[in-house]
């Protein structure tokens, strides 16, 4: 009952930057945390990062920590993913996710009850 719409994907050269946005609607009053997964061609879903909605605590996968930054605008019910120093291995469909509970590891896809439609990020090699 939380709907998510991602935007901001595109093609960026290695070393470049991109900012993704995700707007939440519906039962946004019940949000506990939001985050991002990605799925590269021929690969499974990979956890990227998550943020607690109320306190703003963040958690990053080792592969992106130091390069990616997750942030939120609670007034706009929007989460952002600032991606810097992009690499070809970052090429994937990026999915915004949301959870209304604190239960479960954010790394597991089943923890998240709401998923966006995905936005393509391509970094040529």
XYZ file of N, CA, C and O in Angstrom:
500
model
N 0.818 -1.215 0.000
C 0.000 0.000 0.000
C 0.847 1.258 0.000
O 0.311 2.355 0.212
N 2.141 1.111 -0.206
C 3.035 2.221 -0.482
C 3.489 2.061 -1.928
O 4.081 1.047 -2.289
N 3.199 3.042 -2.737
C 3.593 3.015 -4.133
C 4.883 3.818 -4.313
O 5.042 4.893 -3.717
N 5.779 3.302 -5.156
C 7.085 3.904 -5.357
C 7.334 4.120 -6.842
O 7.073 3.232 -7.648
N 7.858 5.286 -7.187
C 8.183 5.616 -8.564
C 9.593 6.173 -8.616
O 9.864 7.236 -8.056
N 10.497 5.458 -9.307
C 11.877 5.902 -9.459
C 12.030 6.784 -10.693
O 11.269 6.668 -11.656
N 13.043 7.619 -10.660
C 13.404 8.426 -11.808
C 14.880 8.799 -11.704
O 15.493 8.654 -10.651
N 15.439 9.266 -12.809
C 16.803 9.764 -12.808
C 17.838 8.856 -13.426
O 19.017 9.234 -13.511
N 17.449 7.674 -13.864
C 18.402 6.773 -14.484
C 18.868 7.282 -15.832
O 18.282 8.198 -16.417
N 19.936 6.674 -16.328
C 20.473 7.062 -17.614
C 21.826 6.445 -17.863
O 22.274 5.566 -17.127
N 22.482 6.916 -18.913
C 23.812 6.450 -19.297
C 24.844 7.473 -18.854
O 24.732 8.661 -19.182
N 25.836 7.009 -18.101
C 26.884 7.877 -17.575
C 28.237 7.212 -17.798
O 28.376 6.007 -17.593
N 29.235 7.986 -18.202
C 30.575 7.454 -18.381
C 31.209 7.094 -17.047
O 30.868 7.668 -16.008
N 32.118 6.132 -17.072
C 32.823 5.734 -15.862
C 33.473 6.942 -15.197
O 34.081 7.783 -15.866
N 33.332 7.017 -13.883
C 33.832 8.151 -13.133
C 32.827 9.258 -12.952
O 33.063 10.175 -12.148
N 31.721 9.183 -13.654
C 30.705 10.207 -13.580
C 29.750 10.012 -12.426
O 29.902 9.105 -11.605
N 28.733 10.871 -12.372
C 27.769 10.873 -11.282
C 26.350 10.868 -11.815
O 26.079 11.304 -12.937
N 25.450 10.386 -10.978
C 24.037 10.344 -11.309
C 23.247 10.384 -10.011
O 23.700 9.841 -8.992
N 22.079 11.001 -10.040
C 21.224 11.066 -8.863
C 19.862 10.476 -9.181
O 19.158 10.967 -10.063
N 19.502 9.433 -8.456
C 18.203 8.807 -8.594
C 17.245 9.355 -7.547
O 17.653 9.695 -6.433
N 15.974 9.421 -7.900
C 14.936 9.846 -6.980
C 13.860 8.782 -6.905
O 13.639 8.037 -7.861
N 13.185 8.712 -5.774
C 12.083 7.781 -5.585
C 11.010 8.464 -4.765
O 11.244 8.807 -3.595
N 9.846 8.653 -5.363
C 8.724 9.287 -4.697
C 7.757 8.235 -4.187
O 7.330 7.358 -4.943
N 7.408 8.317 -2.907
C 6.483 7.386 -2.286
C 5.111 8.023 -2.137
O 4.989 9.221 -1.862
N 4.089 7.213 -2.314
C 2.720 7.660 -2.120
C 1.911 6.536 -1.486
O 2.390 5.417 -1.349
N 0.686 6.840 -1.100
C -0.142 5.863 -0.430
C -0.010 5.985 1.078
O -0.090 7.084 1.620
N 0.254 4.853 1.749
C 0.327 4.815 3.202
C 1.719 5.229 3.686
O 2.403 4.480 4.398
N 2.134 6.428 3.312
C 3.476 6.890 3.650
C 3.646 7.165 5.137
O 4.777 7.206 5.631
N 2.544 7.347 5.859
C 2.636 7.590 7.296
C 3.201 6.392 8.036
O 3.700 6.528 9.150
N 3.130 5.211 7.429
C 3.598 3.991 8.063
C 5.026 3.611 7.687
O 5.514 2.569 8.115
N 5.711 4.429 6.912
C 7.072 4.118 6.486
C 8.010 4.001 7.677
O 8.020 4.863 8.550
N 8.806 2.930 7.690
C 9.862 2.789 8.668
C 11.232 2.993 8.027
O 12.117 3.618 8.617
N 11.424 2.468 6.824
C 12.697 2.590 6.135
C 12.494 2.477 4.630
O 11.523 1.882 4.161
N 13.410 3.046 3.891
C 13.428 2.934 2.445
C 14.846 2.608 2.002
O 15.800 2.766 2.765
N 14.968 2.145 0.780
C 16.289 1.780 0.309
C 16.320 1.533 -1.178
O 15.376 1.864 -1.916
N 17.436 0.954 -1.609
C 17.668 0.665 -3.016
C 18.282 -0.713 -3.189
O 19.206 -1.097 -2.454
N 17.760 -1.466 -4.144
C 18.365 -2.677 -4.658
C 18.748 -2.439 -6.112
O 18.282 -1.480 -6.740
N 19.579 -3.321 -6.647
C 19.881 -3.263 -8.064
C 20.011 -4.671 -8.616
O 20.297 -5.611 -7.885
N 19.793 -4.804 -9.913
C 19.904 -6.086 -10.579
C 20.646 -5.895 -11.893
O 20.136 -5.257 -12.818
N 21.854 -6.434 -11.956
C 22.670 -6.360 -13.155
C 22.235 -7.438 -14.137
O 21.609 -8.431 -13.753
N 22.573 -7.282 -15.420
C 22.208 -8.295 -16.415
C 22.720 -9.679 -16.030
O 23.909 -9.855 -15.741
N 21.831 -10.660 -16.006
C 22.195 -12.017 -15.682
C 22.473 -12.282 -14.220
O 22.897 -13.391 -13.866
N 22.237 -11.309 -13.360
C 22.511 -11.446 -11.934
C 21.225 -11.343 -11.120
O 20.185 -10.933 -11.622
N 21.326 -11.709 -9.849
C 20.203 -11.580 -8.944
C 20.120 -10.190 -8.338
O 20.940 -9.314 -8.609
N 19.115 -10.006 -7.510
C 18.957 -8.731 -6.829
C 20.071 -8.524 -5.800
O 20.399 -9.429 -5.042
N 20.616 -7.322 -5.770
C 21.703 -6.987 -4.863
C 21.317 -5.776 -4.025
O 20.921 -4.738 -4.564
N 21.461 -5.904 -2.715
C 21.206 -4.783 -1.830
C 22.234 -3.690 -2.049
O 23.430 -3.966 -2.199
N 21.781 -2.447 -2.061
C 22.666 -1.307 -2.257
C 22.771 -0.474 -0.985
O 23.864 -0.268 -0.451
N 21.634 0.017 -0.492
C 21.651 0.902 0.667
C 20.250 1.039 1.236
O 19.258 0.764 0.550
N 20.159 1.480 2.492
C 18.878 1.708 3.147
C 18.998 2.871 4.112
O 20.093 3.196 4.589
N 17.862 3.491 4.403
C 17.814 4.614 5.328
C 16.576 4.507 6.202
O 15.488 4.201 5.722
N 16.750 4.745 7.489
C 15.628 4.789 8.406
C 14.855 6.079 8.180
O 15.439 7.156 8.073
N 13.534 5.968 8.107
C 12.738 7.129 7.740
C 12.726 8.206 8.818
O 12.861 9.390 8.515
N 12.559 7.816 10.059
C 12.443 8.797 11.130
C 13.780 9.374 11.564
O 13.933 10.592 11.673
N 14.760 8.517 11.807
C 16.032 8.978 12.333
C 17.100 9.271 11.299
O 18.060 9.996 11.585
N 16.974 8.704 10.107
C 17.931 8.961 9.050
C 19.182 8.106 9.082
O 20.122 8.379 8.317
N 19.225 7.085 9.935
C 20.375 6.186 9.957
C 20.504 5.478 8.615
O 19.508 5.110 7.998
N 21.737 5.273 8.180
C 21.985 4.685 6.866
C 22.820 3.422 6.969
O 23.550 3.210 7.942
N 22.723 2.603 5.933
C 23.444 1.344 5.852
C 23.776 1.110 4.389
O 22.904 1.234 3.525
N 25.048 0.766 4.100
C 25.504 0.614 2.730
C 26.152 -0.736 2.497
O 26.835 -1.276 3.372
N 25.967 -1.257 1.300
C 26.741 -2.407 0.868
C 28.198 -1.988 0.688
O 28.490 -0.846 0.328
N 29.116 -2.922 0.940
C 30.537 -2.613 0.824
C 30.912 -2.125 -0.579
O 31.818 -1.301 -0.738
N 30.216 -2.617 -1.579
C 30.557 -2.296 -2.955
C 30.293 -0.839 -3.324
O 30.848 -0.349 -4.310
N 29.456 -0.154 -2.541
C 29.102 1.223 -2.877
C 29.468 2.224 -1.798
O 29.446 3.439 -2.057
N 29.796 1.761 -0.609
C 30.107 2.678 0.484
C 31.283 3.571 0.113
O 32.304 3.108 -0.388
N 31.125 4.865 0.350
C 32.132 5.842 -0.016
C 31.887 6.467 -1.368
O 32.455 7.527 -1.657
N 31.073 5.824 -2.202
C 30.751 6.361 -3.523
C 29.295 6.797 -3.630
O 28.992 7.781 -4.298
N 28.397 6.050 -2.995
C 26.965 6.332 -3.050
C 26.505 6.935 -1.729
O 27.025 6.594 -0.666
N 25.507 7.800 -1.803
C 24.911 8.398 -0.615
C 23.398 8.353 -0.730
O 22.837 8.838 -1.718
N 22.743 7.779 0.275
C 21.292 7.783 0.321
C 20.838 8.913 1.235
O 21.464 9.184 2.268
N 19.769 9.579 0.858
C 19.211 10.650 1.665
C 17.704 10.667 1.485
O 17.162 9.980 0.613
N 17.025 11.445 2.301
C 15.574 11.506 2.226
C 15.088 12.922 2.455
O 15.763 13.741 3.091
N 13.910 13.205 1.925
C 13.185 14.435 2.180
C 11.827 13.998 2.705
O 10.949 13.617 1.926
N 11.659 14.035 4.022
C 10.433 13.525 4.621
C 9.213 14.352 4.227
O 8.111 13.823 4.127
N 9.404 15.646 4.004
C 8.294 16.498 3.602
C 7.764 16.129 2.228
O 6.579 16.304 1.939
N 8.644 15.611 1.371
C 8.259 15.227 0.016
C 8.045 13.728 -0.146
O 7.723 13.279 -1.244
N 8.227 12.970 0.940
C 8.136 11.508 0.874
C 9.005 10.956 -0.254
O 8.575 10.107 -1.041
N 10.230 11.436 -0.306
C 11.136 11.110 -1.394
C 12.489 10.681 -0.851
O 13.001 11.271 0.106
N 13.049 9.651 -1.457
C 14.394 9.197 -1.130
C 15.269 9.378 -2.363
O 14.790 9.256 -3.501
N 16.544 9.671 -2.140
C 17.480 9.922 -3.220
C 18.677 8.987 -3.112
O 19.040 8.527 -2.031
N 19.285 8.722 -4.246
C 20.530 7.978 -4.285
C 21.521 8.756 -5.140
O 21.389 8.796 -6.366
N 22.478 9.389 -4.486
C 23.542 10.101 -5.182
C 24.664 9.120 -5.461
O 25.248 8.558 -4.535
N 24.963 8.900 -6.728
C 25.966 7.937 -7.147
C 27.136 8.684 -7.770
O 26.978 9.353 -8.794
N 28.298 8.563 -7.156
C 29.519 9.183 -7.650
C 30.540 8.119 -8.016
O 30.440 6.968 -7.596
N 31.545 8.517 -8.784
C 32.616 7.606 -9.191
C 32.068 6.305 -9.752
O 32.492 5.211 -9.384
N 31.127 6.428 -10.654
C 30.445 5.255 -11.188
C 31.394 4.356 -11.973
O 32.310 4.830 -12.651
N 31.153 3.062 -11.858
C 31.954 2.038 -12.507
C 31.069 1.198 -13.420
O 29.862 1.126 -13.212
N 31.660 0.533 -14.412
C 30.853 -0.339 -15.268
C 30.074 -1.387 -14.479
O 28.957 -1.741 -14.877
N 30.625 -1.883 -13.387
C 29.932 -2.880 -12.585
C 28.719 -2.327 -11.845
O 27.963 -3.091 -11.244
N 28.521 -1.008 -11.876
C 27.320 -0.408 -11.317
C 26.137 -0.485 -12.277
O 25.017 -0.141 -11.892
N 26.388 -0.898 -13.503
C 25.321 -1.010 -14.494
C 24.271 -2.001 -14.016
O 24.573 -3.159 -13.723
N 23.031 -1.546 -13.920
C 21.949 -2.379 -13.403
C 20.642 -1.617 -13.493
O 20.625 -0.403 -13.722
N 19.558 -2.344 -13.285
C 18.282 -1.714 -13.009
C 18.220 -1.459 -11.515
O 18.417 -2.375 -10.712
N 17.977 -0.239 -11.137
C 17.924 0.148 -9.734
C 16.480 0.244 -9.279
O 15.663 0.923 -9.904
N 16.170 -0.437 -8.169
C 14.824 -0.486 -7.627
C 14.759 0.223 -6.278
O 15.564 -0.062 -5.390
N 13.822 1.104 -6.137
C 13.515 1.704 -4.849
C 12.643 0.738 -4.051
O 11.759 0.083 -4.615
N 12.904 0.629 -2.750
C 12.145 -0.272 -1.890
C 11.727 0.455 -0.620
O 12.363 1.425 -0.195
N 10.644 -0.033 -0.005
C 10.143 0.554 1.229
C 9.612 -0.537 2.139
O 9.103 -1.561 1.669
N 9.728 -0.303 3.445
C 9.242 -1.234 4.443
C 8.509 -0.474 5.534
O 8.920 0.627 5.918
N 7.441 -1.066 6.043
C 6.681 -0.486 7.143
C 7.030 -1.133 8.474
O 6.402 -0.835 9.485
N 8.037 -2.001 8.488
C 8.445 -2.687 9.707
C 9.955 -2.654 9.859
O 10.684 -2.548 8.873
N 10.419 -2.757 11.100
C 11.847 -2.825 11.376
C 12.351 -4.256 11.404
O 13.549 -4.485 11.576
N 11.463 -5.215 11.239
C 11.839 -6.617 11.272
C 12.504 -7.034 9.976
O 12.100 -6.612 8.890
N 13.508 -7.877 10.100
C 14.175 -8.424 8.930
C 15.404 -7.641 8.523
O 15.490 -6.428 8.714
N 16.356 -8.362 7.929
C 17.575 -7.736 7.435
C 17.282 -6.958 6.162
O 16.604 -7.466 5.266
N 17.817 -5.747 6.028
C 17.592 -4.994 4.797
C 18.253 -5.626 3.575
O 17.861 -5.318 2.445
N 19.222 -6.499 3.787
C 19.938 -7.126 2.681
C 19.060 -8.125 1.932
O 19.273 -8.373 0.740
N 18.079 -8.684 2.605
C 17.206 -9.694 2.004
C 16.025 -9.034 1.312
O 15.329 -8.215 1.890
N 15.791 -9.425 0.074
C 14.715 -8.810 -0.706
C 13.348 -8.980 -0.055
O 12.486 -8.100 -0.180
N 13.149 -10.096 0.671
C 11.859 -10.361 1.268
C 11.495 -9.454 2.428
O 10.344 -9.442 2.862
N 12.464 -8.712 2.933
C 12.206 -7.763 4.009
C 11.325 -6.609 3.538
O 10.575 -6.033 4.324
N 11.413 -6.306 2.257
C 10.802 -5.102 1.716
C 9.447 -5.385 1.088
O 9.325 -6.229 0.190
N 8.436 -4.678 1.556
C 7.080 -4.919 1.101
C 6.678 -4.169 -0.147
O 5.723 -4.560 -0.825
N 7.384 -3.100 -0.468
C 7.039 -2.282 -1.619
C 8.245 -2.105 -2.514
O 9.358 -1.858 -2.036
N 8.016 -2.221 -3.806
C 9.068 -2.083 -4.817
C 8.625 -1.136 -5.918
O 7.463 -1.156 -6.333
N 9.542 -0.324 -6.385
C 9.282 0.512 -7.541
C 9.437 -0.271 -8.826
O 9.762 -1.463 -8.826
N 9.213 0.398 -9.939
C 9.265 -0.259 -11.243
C 10.692 -0.415 -11.765
O 10.920 -1.183 -12.706
N 11.638 0.288 -11.189
C 13.021 0.212 -11.598
C 13.398 1.290 -12.591
O 12.577 1.739 -13.390
N 14.653 1.702 -12.532
C 15.188 2.662 -13.482
C 16.587 2.204 -13.903
O 17.391 1.786 -13.071
N 16.871 2.266 -15.195
C 18.109 1.728 -15.739
C 19.260 2.703 -15.548
O 19.151 3.888 -15.880
N 20.376 2.188 -15.040
C 21.632 2.927 -14.957
C 22.669 2.159 -15.756
O 22.909 0.977 -15.498
N 23.270 2.817 -16.731
C 24.257 2.180 -17.591
C 25.568 2.955 -17.532
O 25.583 4.170 -17.747
N 26.650 2.238 -17.243
C 27.994 2.808 -17.208
C 28.851 2.001 -18.175
O 29.284 0.895 -17.854
N 29.094 2.508 -19.372
C 29.868 1.743 -20.362
C 31.305 1.516 -19.911
O 31.888 2.319 -19.176
N 31.875 0.407 -20.373
C 33.265 0.091 -20.090
C 34.167 0.465 -21.244
O 35.377 0.525 -21.102
